[in-house]
Amino acid sequence: MTHHAHTLALTVQQLSPQLDSKLIKQALEVKQLIPAFIGQDRAKSALAFAIGMDMPGYNLYVMGEPALGRFTLVQDVLQQAASEKATPEEWCYLNNFDDERVPNTLRLLPGEGKVLVKKIEGLIDELLDTFPAAFDNPGYQRKKKAIARAFDDKYEHAIELVEKKALEKDVVLYEDNGAVSFSPIIDGKPLDDQEFSKITDEQRQYFYGLVSELETILNEQLLELPQWKRELSESLRTLRKDTIEQAIKPLLKQLEHDYAAELGVQRYVREMRSHLIKAVLELLPDESEGEKQEEADNREIFIEEFVPNVLVHYESMSGAPIIFEPNPSYGNLFGRVEYNSASGALYTNYRMIRPGALHRANGGYLILDADRLLTQPALWDALKLALKSGELLIDTLSEHSVTNSTIITPKAIPLNVKVVLLGSRDLYYLIQDVDDEFNELFRVLADFEHYLPYTPQTVSYMAMQIKEQMRLLDIEALSAPGLKQLLLFSFRQAEHQRKLSARFADVLELVREACYYAGQQSSSLLGAEHIQQALKGKQHRTGRISEGFLEDIQEGQILIDTEGLAVGKINGLTVLEIGDTAFGTPAHISATVFAGSSGVIDIEREVELGKAIHSKGVLLLTGYLGAKYAREFPLTLSANIAMEQSYGHIDGDSASLAEVCALISAITDIPIKQSLAVTGSINQHGQVQAIGGVNEKIEGYFRLCQSRGLTGEQGVIIPVSNQLNLVLNDEVINAVKLKKFHVYAVKTVDEALTLLTDVDAGTKNSRGQYPKKSVNGRAMTRLAQIAEIVNGAVEEE
């Protein structure tokens, strides 16, 4: 290894965070700590501000990716605020006796809804107990008989007059079941039908005339009979109504006394009085027969017409509600009206109004998933309208309703709710761009960080929560090496040596899986070996594709060299993400150069496999070559660059360092070490820039070299700026420690070229020339030759 390589090689200590054993020990010794959410001070401040601003428009958008603890922190902060807030009032829907299609609303104090329902149900039970028993009262029966007797007297008087007239004409009057008939008298004896048929025709005709005359008299006397019957029915109805009213009066009076301070209940009781009397009059008979079999049906009818529909019940002093609606459909958010069917027709009433999340959260806080909410534009518009108007209306006349024969439109309820949207960063900026009203309604942004500070306090809180998770899984203790492994995992998730990942849920998931392995071994101590076992288990479960790539390389299906020299060929490093699995794998990059004026052609772009960022990285090569070598002559060449055996779309510019090195190798005919793999992007000045997935890339190439046998020459070249992102696994670190594998960090293309070729890249002298035998000197000479060949050929033509 050259002296230059020694200076660029990273030490073992630079490959992973160096954890303070004393800090870990202190964190494990902490026995009790006030529960608190780890980190996210900026988000906490925004949450506190939004809650404190009890004004319209100060709703909250919580911005961040899932598993950052967004929901947990929001719940923690809201629970504290809700416990100090007054319990909201309850809202009921009541039967509108004037127009049943527009149910009325009623506001009640917390906890009063259940009480009012119970009292009105008790009132109904008392009514059913009172009637028809109240009609057995002697006073009622006496009045009823008197009314019936008055009717009978009128009827009897009319019949007596007709009977008197009949006797004067030797005709007797018979009355049987309300039917009146006449029969002639001969020799003081009424004739039956057989005897009547034996008399002479003259006698029969005479008696027919008499009967006809008597029937006319009878009709005249009973002309007012229908009116008498109407008067009888009206008098009996009035008697029943008065009796019902007298019986109900003390029951309603007690209800009015109980709610003397509630004007809404007083008004409802007054409106209910006449309709209650009417219902008793129509449904409950004034006789006891058959009462038992209809009592249950009658009770249900009374309940459906008179008992309030309390939308949400609260316990007094329970604080403000916090509602999370995971599936914000229109019905789930704004409530719905249910329907029943009878005889093929749908019907509904105020009792079938069901509350939505906004009803349950009214007076408190509503948490919604922004991604699910905004996929339904009509629902988003309805929510904005509700927040702006301060009214909660169940829309039963739009596409959200059920078309049927009965439609009700409940009156609106005042809305006072603070909405918290949980959504991604991209979605937040998208809504801002397309919806002008968004900033008016959601004035506060809580931005969640991806990282947590690596401080003693953070480590202590993490240790406490990890131990709490272990306690739930019956694992008693956590070892210091175990906590160290968990911290390294968090560093790895953050891809940073000084910051922990804010995705603490991932750490807890690993703890649960490690506890499983500890339980399998009957261990009450969670150690580093269990953490490692859990990591390897997950890698094994999700590693089929990465192992398939490695096998293809081993079998020669994918051509990757890990030793020897080659011109215009280099090993790049890529990361593949499939589902929740990400792994690194080497990629063979080749470049060819020949005389021509086509410039640098990116084959991936030409065949539309290279996406925008990758194409940008390749285009930067032309700028770099021109600025580096062709200041005194035109940059004229034809070059092709390709990522061999790549058949899918490629994006990202992390291969641009490898591509420029392969291109310069092809220009100069200087071979490149195939034992080294390269990753990094460049700018037009030849500076190497940071890339993502550096750990997966290094480990992917290491696994290939390890499977073929480590020679001590193999290694990777990464940007210096990525050194802070290194959290490599123990296998790579041990190999570097034994000098069987190397990790180099470079700042410029020249440093990478020197490592790859073992030829000095060269620096310009005062005359702007590179040393002739240097890489840059040979590149400049070769490019000048190509320019002369191409431009000379053009001139000759």
CSV table of C-alpha atoms in Angstrom, one decimal, residues 64-436:
chain,number,residue,atom,x,y,z
A,64,GLY,CA,-43.0,14.2,9.8
A,65,GLU,CA,-42.6,10.6,8.6
A,66,PRO,CA,-44.3,7.7,10.4
A,67,ALA,CA,-42.6,6.1,13.4
A,68,LEU,CA,-41.1,9.4,14.5
A,69,GLY,CA,-43.4,9.3,17.5
A,70,ARG,CA,-45.8,11.9,16.1
A,71,PHE,CA,-48.9,10.3,17.4
A,72,THR,CA,-47.4,9.5,20.8
A,73,LEU,CA,-46.2,13.1,21.4
A,74,VAL,CA,-49.4,14.6,20.2
A,75,GLN,CA,-51.4,12.4,22.5
A,76,ASP,CA,-49.2,13.1,25.5
A,77,VAL,CA,-49.4,16.9,25.1
A,78,LEU,CA,-53.1,16.8,24.3
A,79,GLN,CA,-53.9,14.6,27.3
A,80,GLN,CA,-52.2,17.1,29.6
A,81,ALA,CA,-54.1,20.0,28.1
A,82,ALA,CA,-57.4,18.2,28.0
A,83,SER,CA,-57.2,17.3,31.7
A,84,GLU,CA,-57.0,21.0,32.5
A,85,LYS,CA,-59.9,22.0,30.2
A,86,ALA,CA,-63.6,22.1,31.0
A,87,THR,CA,-65.7,19.1,30.1
A,88,PRO,CA,-67.8,20.2,27.0
A,89,GLU,CA,-71.6,20.4,27.1
A,90,GLU,CA,-73.7,17.6,25.7
A,91,TRP,CA,-75.9,17.9,22.6
A,92,CYS,CA,-79.1,16.1,22.0
A,93,TYR,CA,-81.5,15.9,19.1
A,94,LEU,CA,-85.2,16.2,19.9
A,95,ASN,CA,-88.4,15.5,18.0
A,96,ASN,CA,-89.7,18.6,16.3
A,97,PHE,CA,-93.4,18.2,16.8
A,98,ASP,CA,-94.2,21.0,14.3
A,99,ASP,CA,-92.0,19.5,11.6
A,100,GLU,CA,-90.5,16.1,12.2
A,101,ARG,CA,-88.2,16.4,9.2
A,102,VAL,CA,-86.2,19.1,11.0
A,103,PRO,CA,-85.2,17.7,14.4
A,104,ASN,CA,-84.4,20.3,17.1
A,105,THR,CA,-81.2,20.5,19.2
A,106,LEU,CA,-80.8,20.8,22.9
A,107,ARG,CA,-77.7,21.7,24.9
A,108,LEU,CA,-77.1,20.1,28.3
A,109,LEU,CA,-74.5,20.2,31.0
A,110,PRO,CA,-72.0,17.3,31.1
A,111,GLY,CA,-73.6,14.1,32.4
A,112,GLU,CA,-77.1,15.5,32.2
A,113,GLY,CA,-78.0,13.7,28.9
A,114,LYS,CA,-78.2,10.2,30.6
A,115,VAL,CA,-80.2,11.7,33.5
A,116,LEU,CA,-82.7,13.4,31.2
A,117,VAL,CA,-83.1,10.2,29.1
A,118,LYS,CA,-83.7,8.2,32.2
A,119,LYS,CA,-86.2,10.6,33.6
A,120,ILE,CA,-88.3,10.7,30.4
A,121,GLU,CA,-88.1,7.0,30.1
A,122,GLY,CA,-89.4,6.9,33.7
A,123,LEU,CA,-92.2,9.2,32.7
A,124,ILE,CA,-93.2,6.9,29.9
A,125,ASP,CA,-93.1,3.9,32.3
A,126,GLU,CA,-95.3,5.8,34.7
A,127,LEU,CA,-97.7,6.6,31.9
A,128,LEU,CA,-98.0,3.0,30.9
A,129,ASP,CA,-98.6,2.1,34.5
A,130,THR,CA,-101.2,4.8,34.9
A,131,PHE,CA,-103.2,4.0,31.8
A,132,PRO,CA,-105.6,2.3,31.2
A,133,ALA,CA,-105.8,1.9,35.0
A,134,ALA,CA,-106.7,5.6,35.3
A,135,PHE,CA,-109.9,4.9,33.3
A,136,ASP,CA,-111.1,2.5,36.0
A,137,ASN,CA,-111.5,5.4,38.4
A,138,PRO,CA,-115.2,5.6,39.7
A,139,GLY,CA,-115.4,9.3,38.8
A,140,TYR,CA,-114.4,8.6,35.2
A,141,GLN,CA,-116.7,5.6,34.9
A,142,ARG,CA,-119.6,7.7,36.3
A,143,LYS,CA,-119.1,10.5,33.9
A,144,LYS,CA,-118.7,8.0,31.0
A,145,LYS,CA,-122.0,6.4,32.0
A,146,ALA,CA,-123.7,9.7,32.3
A,147,ILE,CA,-122.6,10.7,28.7
A,148,ALA,CA,-123.8,7.3,27.5
A,149,ARG,CA,-127.1,7.7,29.4
A,150,ALA,CA,-127.8,11.1,27.8
A,151,PHE,CA,-127.4,9.5,24.4
A,152,ASP,CA,-129.6,6.6,25.4
A,153,ASP,CA,-132.3,8.9,26.7
A,154,LYS,CA,-132.5,10.8,23.4
A,155,TYR,CA,-132.7,7.6,21.5
A,156,GLU,CA,-135.3,6.0,23.8
A,157,HIS,CA,-137.4,9.1,23.7
A,158,ALA,CA,-137.5,9.0,19.9
A,159,ILE,CA,-138.4,5.3,19.9
A,160,GLU,CA,-141.2,5.9,22.5
A,161,LEU,CA,-142.9,8.5,20.2
A,162,VAL,CA,-142.8,6.1,17.2
A,163,GLU,CA,-144.0,3.2,19.4
A,164,LYS,CA,-147.0,5.3,20.7
A,165,LYS,CA,-148.0,6.2,17.1
A,166,ALA,CA,-147.7,2.5,16.1
A,167,LEU,CA,-150.0,1.3,18.9
A,168,GLU,CA,-152.6,3.8,18.0
A,169,LYS,CA,-152.7,2.2,14.5
A,170,ASP,CA,-152.7,-1.4,15.9
A,171,VAL,CA,-149.0,-2.0,15.0
A,172,VAL,CA,-146.4,-3.1,17.5
A,173,LEU,CA,-142.7,-2.0,17.4
A,174,TYR,CA,-139.9,-4.4,17.9
A,175,GLU,CA,-136.2,-3.5,18.5
A,176,ASP,CA,-133.5,-6.2,18.2
A,177,ASN,CA,-129.7,-5.3,18.3
A,178,GLY,CA,-130.4,-1.7,17.2
A,179,ALA,CA,-132.7,-2.8,14.3
A,180,VAL,CA,-136.3,-1.6,14.5
A,181,SER,CA,-139.2,-3.6,12.9
A,182,PHE,CA,-143.0,-3.4,12.9
A,183,SER,CA,-145.7,-6.1,13.1
A,184,PRO,CA,-149.6,-5.7,12.8
A,185,ILE,CA,-151.9,-6.6,15.7
A,186,ILE,CA,-155.1,-8.5,15.0
A,187,ASP,CA,-157.4,-9.5,17.7
A,188,GLY,CA,-154.9,-8.1,20.2
A,189,LYS,CA,-152.2,-10.4,19.1
A,190,PRO,CA,-149.1,-9.5,17.0
A,191,LEU,CA,-148.8,-11.6,13.8
A,192,ASP,CA,-145.7,-13.5,12.9
A,193,ASP,CA,-144.6,-14.0,9.3
A,194,GLN,CA,-146.6,-17.2,8.8
A,195,GLU,CA,-149.8,-15.7,10.2
A,196,PHE,CA,-149.3,-12.5,8.2
A,197,SER,CA,-149.2,-14.6,5.0
A,198,LYS,CA,-152.7,-16.0,5.7
A,199,ILE,CA,-154.5,-12.7,5.9
A,200,THR,CA,-156.2,-11.2,2.9
A,201,ASP,CA,-154.5,-9.0,0.3
A,202,GLU,CA,-156.5,-6.0,1.4
A,203,GLN,CA,-155.4,-6.4,5.0
A,204,ARG,CA,-151.7,-6.9,3.8
A,205,GLN,CA,-151.8,-3.8,1.7
A,206,TYR,CA,-153.3,-1.8,4.5
A,207,PHE,CA,-150.6,-2.9,6.9
A,208,TYR,CA,-147.9,-2.2,4.3
A,209,GLY,CA,-149.1,1.4,4.1
A,210,LEU,CA,-149.1,1.7,7.9
A,211,VAL,CA,-145.6,0.3,8.2
A,212,SER,CA,-144.4,2.7,5.5
A,213,GLU,CA,-146.0,5.6,7.3
A,214,LEU,CA,-144.4,4.5,10.7
A,215,GLU,CA,-141.0,4.1,9.1
A,216,THR,CA,-141.2,7.7,7.8
A,217,ILE,CA,-142.1,8.9,11.3
A,218,LEU,CA,-139.2,6.8,12.7
A,219,ASN,CA,-136.7,8.3,10.3
A,220,GLU,CA,-137.9,11.8,11.2
A,221,GLN,CA,-137.4,11.1,14.9
A,222,LEU,CA,-134.0,9.6,14.4
A,223,LEU,CA,-132.8,12.2,11.9
A,224,GLU,CA,-130.3,13.6,14.4
A,225,LEU,CA,-129.0,10.2,15.4
A,226,PRO,CA,-125.6,10.6,13.6
A,227,GLN,CA,-125.1,14.0,15.3
A,228,TRP,CA,-126.0,12.4,18.7
A,229,LYS,CA,-123.3,9.7,18.0
A,230,ARG,CA,-120.8,12.4,17.1
A,231,GLU,CA,-121.6,14.3,20.3
A,232,LEU,CA,-121.3,11.0,22.2
A,233,SER,CA,-117.8,10.3,20.7
A,234,GLU,CA,-116.7,13.9,21.2
A,235,SER,CA,-117.9,13.9,24.8
A,236,LEU,CA,-116.2,10.6,25.6
A,237,ARG,CA,-113.0,11.9,23.8
A,238,THR,CA,-113.1,15.1,25.9
A,239,LEU,CA,-113.6,13.1,29.0
A,240,ARG,CA,-110.7,10.8,28.2
A,241,LYS,CA,-108.5,13.8,27.3
A,242,ASP,CA,-109.3,15.6,30.5
A,243,THR,CA,-108.7,12.5,32.5
A,244,ILE,CA,-105.3,11.9,30.7
A,245,GLU,CA,-104.3,15.6,31.2
A,246,GLN,CA,-105.1,15.4,34.9
A,247,ALA,CA,-103.1,12.2,35.3
A,248,ILE,CA,-100.1,13.5,33.3
A,249,LYS,CA,-100.0,16.9,34.9
A,250,PRO,CA,-98.2,15.9,38.2
A,251,LEU,CA,-95.7,13.8,36.2
A,252,LEU,CA,-94.8,16.7,33.9
A,253,LYS,CA,-94.8,19.1,36.8
A,254,GLN,CA,-92.1,17.0,38.5
A,255,LEU,CA,-90.0,17.1,35.4
A,256,GLU,CA,-90.4,20.8,35.0
A,257,HIS,CA,-89.4,21.3,38.7
A,258,ASP,CA,-86.2,19.1,38.2
A,259,TYR,CA,-85.2,21.3,35.2
A,260,ALA,CA,-86.3,24.7,36.4
A,261,ALA,CA,-83.0,26.2,35.4
A,262,GLU,CA,-82.9,24.6,32.0
A,263,LEU,CA,-84.9,26.7,29.6
A,264,GLY,CA,-84.4,24.3,26.7
A,265,VAL,CA,-85.8,21.3,28.7
A,266,GLN,CA,-88.7,23.5,30.0
A,267,ARG,CA,-89.6,24.4,26.4
A,268,TYR,CA,-89.4,20.8,25.3
A,269,VAL,CA,-91.6,19.6,28.1
A,270,ARG,CA,-94.2,22.3,27.2
A,271,GLU,CA,-94.1,21.3,23.6
A,272,MET,CA,-94.3,17.6,24.5
A,273,ARG,CA,-97.4,18.0,26.7
A,274,SER,CA,-100.1,18.1,24.0
A,275,HIS,CA,-98.4,15.5,21.9
A,276,LEU,CA,-98.1,13.2,24.9
A,277,ILE,CA,-101.8,13.5,25.6
A,278,LYS,CA,-102.5,12.8,22.0
A,279,ALA,CA,-100.3,9.7,22.0
A,280,VAL,CA,-102.0,8.3,25.1
A,281,LEU,CA,-105.4,9.0,23.6
A,282,GLU,CA,-104.6,7.1,20.4
A,283,LEU,CA,-102.5,4.3,21.7
A,284,LEU,CA,-103.8,3.4,25.2
A,285,PRO,CA,-107.4,2.1,25.4
A,286,ASP,CA,-109.7,3.0,28.3
A,287,GLU,CA,-110.3,-0.7,29.0
A,288,SER,CA,-107.9,-3.1,30.5
A,289,GLU,CA,-108.4,-5.9,28.1
A,290,GLY,CA,-105.5,-6.8,25.9
A,291,GLU,CA,-103.2,-4.2,27.6
A,292,LYS,CA,-100.4,-6.6,28.5
A,293,GLN,CA,-99.7,-7.9,25.0
A,294,GLU,CA,-99.3,-4.4,23.6
A,295,GLU,CA,-97.4,-2.8,26.4
A,296,ALA,CA,-93.9,-3.4,25.0
A,297,ASP,CA,-94.9,-2.1,21.6
A,298,ASN,CA,-96.5,1.0,23.1
A,299,ARG,CA,-93.4,1.7,25.2
A,300,GLU,CA,-91.2,1.6,22.1
A,301,ILE,CA,-93.5,4.0,20.2
A,302,PHE,CA,-93.4,6.5,23.1
A,303,ILE,CA,-89.6,6.2,23.3
A,304,GLU,CA,-89.2,6.8,19.6
A,305,GLU,CA,-91.3,9.9,19.8
A,306,PHE,CA,-90.3,11.6,23.0
A,307,VAL,CA,-87.0,10.4,24.4
A,308,PRO,CA,-84.0,12.7,23.5
A,309,ASN,CA,-81.2,11.3,21.3
A,310,VAL,CA,-78.1,12.2,23.2
A,311,LEU,CA,-75.2,12.2,20.6
A,312,VAL,CA,-72.3,12.0,23.0
A,313,HIS,CA,-72.3,11.3,26.8
A,314,TYR,CA,-69.7,12.9,29.0
A,315,GLU,CA,-68.9,12.3,32.7
A,316,SER,CA,-68.7,15.5,34.7
A,317,MET,CA,-65.1,16.7,35.3
A,318,SER,CA,-63.7,14.3,32.8
A,319,GLY,CA,-61.9,17.0,30.8
A,320,ALA,CA,-62.0,17.7,27.1
A,321,PRO,CA,-62.2,14.8,24.7
A,322,ILE,CA,-59.3,13.6,22.4
A,323,ILE,CA,-60.6,11.7,19.4
A,324,PHE,CA,-58.5,9.9,16.8
A,325,GLU,CA,-60.4,9.0,13.6
A,326,PRO,CA,-58.3,6.5,11.7
A,327,ASN,CA,-60.8,6.2,8.8
A,328,PRO,CA,-62.1,9.7,8.0
A,329,SER,CA,-65.0,9.0,5.7
A,330,TYR,CA,-67.9,11.5,5.6
A,331,GLY,CA,-70.1,9.4,7.9
A,332,ASN,CA,-67.3,8.7,10.3
A,333,LEU,CA,-66.4,12.4,10.5
A,334,PHE,CA,-69.7,14.2,10.3
A,335,GLY,CA,-72.1,11.6,11.5
A,336,ARG,CA,-74.9,9.9,9.6
A,337,VAL,CA,-78.6,9.2,9.6
A,338,GLU,CA,-79.6,5.5,9.7
A,339,TYR,CA,-82.6,4.0,8.1
A,340,ASN,CA,-85.0,1.1,8.7
A,341,SER,CA,-87.2,-0.5,6.2
A,342,ALA,CA,-90.9,-1.4,6.5
A,343,SER,CA,-93.1,-2.8,3.7
A,344,GLY,CA,-90.3,-2.1,1.2
A,345,ALA,CA,-90.0,1.6,2.1
A,346,LEU,CA,-87.2,3.3,4.1
A,347,TYR,CA,-87.9,5.5,7.0
A,348,THR,CA,-86.0,7.3,9.7
A,349,ASN,CA,-86.4,9.8,12.6
A,350,TYR,CA,-84.4,12.0,15.0
A,351,ARG,CA,-83.6,8.9,17.1
A,352,MET,CA,-81.6,7.4,14.2
A,353,ILE,CA,-79.1,10.2,14.0
A,354,ARG,CA,-75.6,8.9,14.8
A,355,PRO,CA,-72.6,11.1,15.8
A,356,GLY,CA,-69.3,11.4,13.9
A,357,ALA,CA,-65.8,12.1,15.1
A,358,LEU,CA,-66.5,15.8,15.1
A,359,HIS,CA,-69.4,15.4,17.5
A,360,ARG,CA,-67.3,13.3,19.8
A,361,ALA,CA,-64.4,15.7,19.7
A,362,ASN,CA,-66.6,18.9,19.9
A,363,GLY,CA,-65.1,21.0,22.7
A,364,GLY,CA,-61.8,19.1,22.5
A,365,TYR,CA,-59.3,17.8,20.0
A,366,LEU,CA,-59.6,15.7,16.8
A,367,ILE,CA,-56.6,13.9,15.3
A,368,LEU,CA,-56.8,12.9,11.7
A,369,ASP,CA,-54.5,11.2,9.2
A,370,ALA,CA,-53.9,13.9,6.5
A,371,ASP,CA,-53.1,11.4,3.7
A,372,ARG,CA,-56.4,9.6,4.2
A,373,LEU,CA,-58.4,12.8,4.6
A,374,LEU,CA,-57.1,14.6,1.5
A,375,THR,CA,-57.8,11.7,-0.8
A,376,GLN,CA,-61.4,12.7,-0.5
A,377,PRO,CA,-61.7,16.3,-1.9
A,378,ALA,CA,-65.4,16.6,-1.0
A,379,LEU,CA,-64.7,15.6,2.6
A,380,TRP,CA,-61.8,18.1,2.8
A,381,ASP,CA,-64.1,20.9,1.6
A,382,ALA,CA,-66.8,19.9,4.0
A,383,LEU,CA,-64.3,20.0,6.9
A,384,LYS,CA,-63.0,23.4,5.9
A,385,LEU,CA,-66.5,24.8,5.7
A,386,ALA,CA,-67.3,23.4,9.2
A,387,LEU,CA,-64.2,24.9,10.7
A,388,LYS,CA,-64.8,28.3,9.1
A,389,SER,CA,-68.5,28.5,9.9
A,390,GLY,CA,-68.2,27.0,13.4
A,391,GLU,CA,-71.2,24.8,12.7
A,392,LEU,CA,-71.5,21.1,12.5
A,393,LEU,CA,-74.2,20.0,10.0
A,394,ILE,CA,-75.1,16.5,9.0
A,395,ASP,CA,-75.6,16.7,5.2
A,396,THR,CA,-78.5,14.4,4.3
A,397,LEU,CA,-79.3,16.0,0.9
A,398,SER,CA,-76.1,15.4,-1.0
A,399,GLU,CA,-74.3,12.4,-2.4
A,400,HIS,CA,-73.5,11.4,1.2
A,401,SER,CA,-77.1,10.6,2.0
A,402,VAL,CA,-79.4,7.7,1.3
A,403,THR,CA,-82.2,8.6,-1.2
A,404,ASN,CA,-85.4,7.4,0.2
A,405,SER,CA,-89.0,8.4,1.0
A,406,THR,CA,-88.1,10.0,4.3
A,407,ILE,CA,-85.4,12.6,4.5
A,408,ILE,CA,-84.6,14.6,7.7
A,409,THR,CA,-82.3,17.6,7.9
A,410,PRO,CA,-81.1,17.9,11.5
A,411,LYS,CA,-80.3,21.5,12.7
A,412,ALA,CA,-76.6,22.5,12.9
A,413,ILE,CA,-74.7,22.2,16.2
A,414,PRO,CA,-72.1,24.9,17.2
A,415,LEU,CA,-68.6,23.5,16.6
A,416,ASN,CA,-65.6,24.3,18.7
A,417,VAL,CA,-62.8,21.8,18.0
A,418,LYS,CA,-59.0,21.9,17.4
A,419,VAL,CA,-58.0,19.7,14.5
A,420,VAL,CA,-54.6,18.0,14.4
A,421,LEU,CA,-53.5,16.7,11.0
A,422,LEU,CA,-50.7,14.1,10.9
A,423,GLY,CA,-49.0,14.1,7.5
A,424,SER,CA,-45.8,14.0,5.6
A,425,ARG,CA,-43.5,16.9,4.6
A,426,ASP,CA,-44.3,16.6,0.9
A,427,LEU,CA,-48.0,16.6,1.5
A,428,TYR,CA,-47.8,19.8,3.6
A,429,TYR,CA,-46.0,21.7,0.8
A,430,LEU,CA,-48.4,20.3,-1.8
A,431,ILE,CA,-51.5,21.5,0.1
A,432,GLN,CA,-50.0,24.9,0.6
A,433,ASP,CA,-49.5,25.2,-3.2
A,434,VAL,CA,-53.0,24.0,-4.2
A,435,ASP,CA,-55.3,25.3,-1.4
A,436,ASP,CA,-55.3,29.0,-0.5
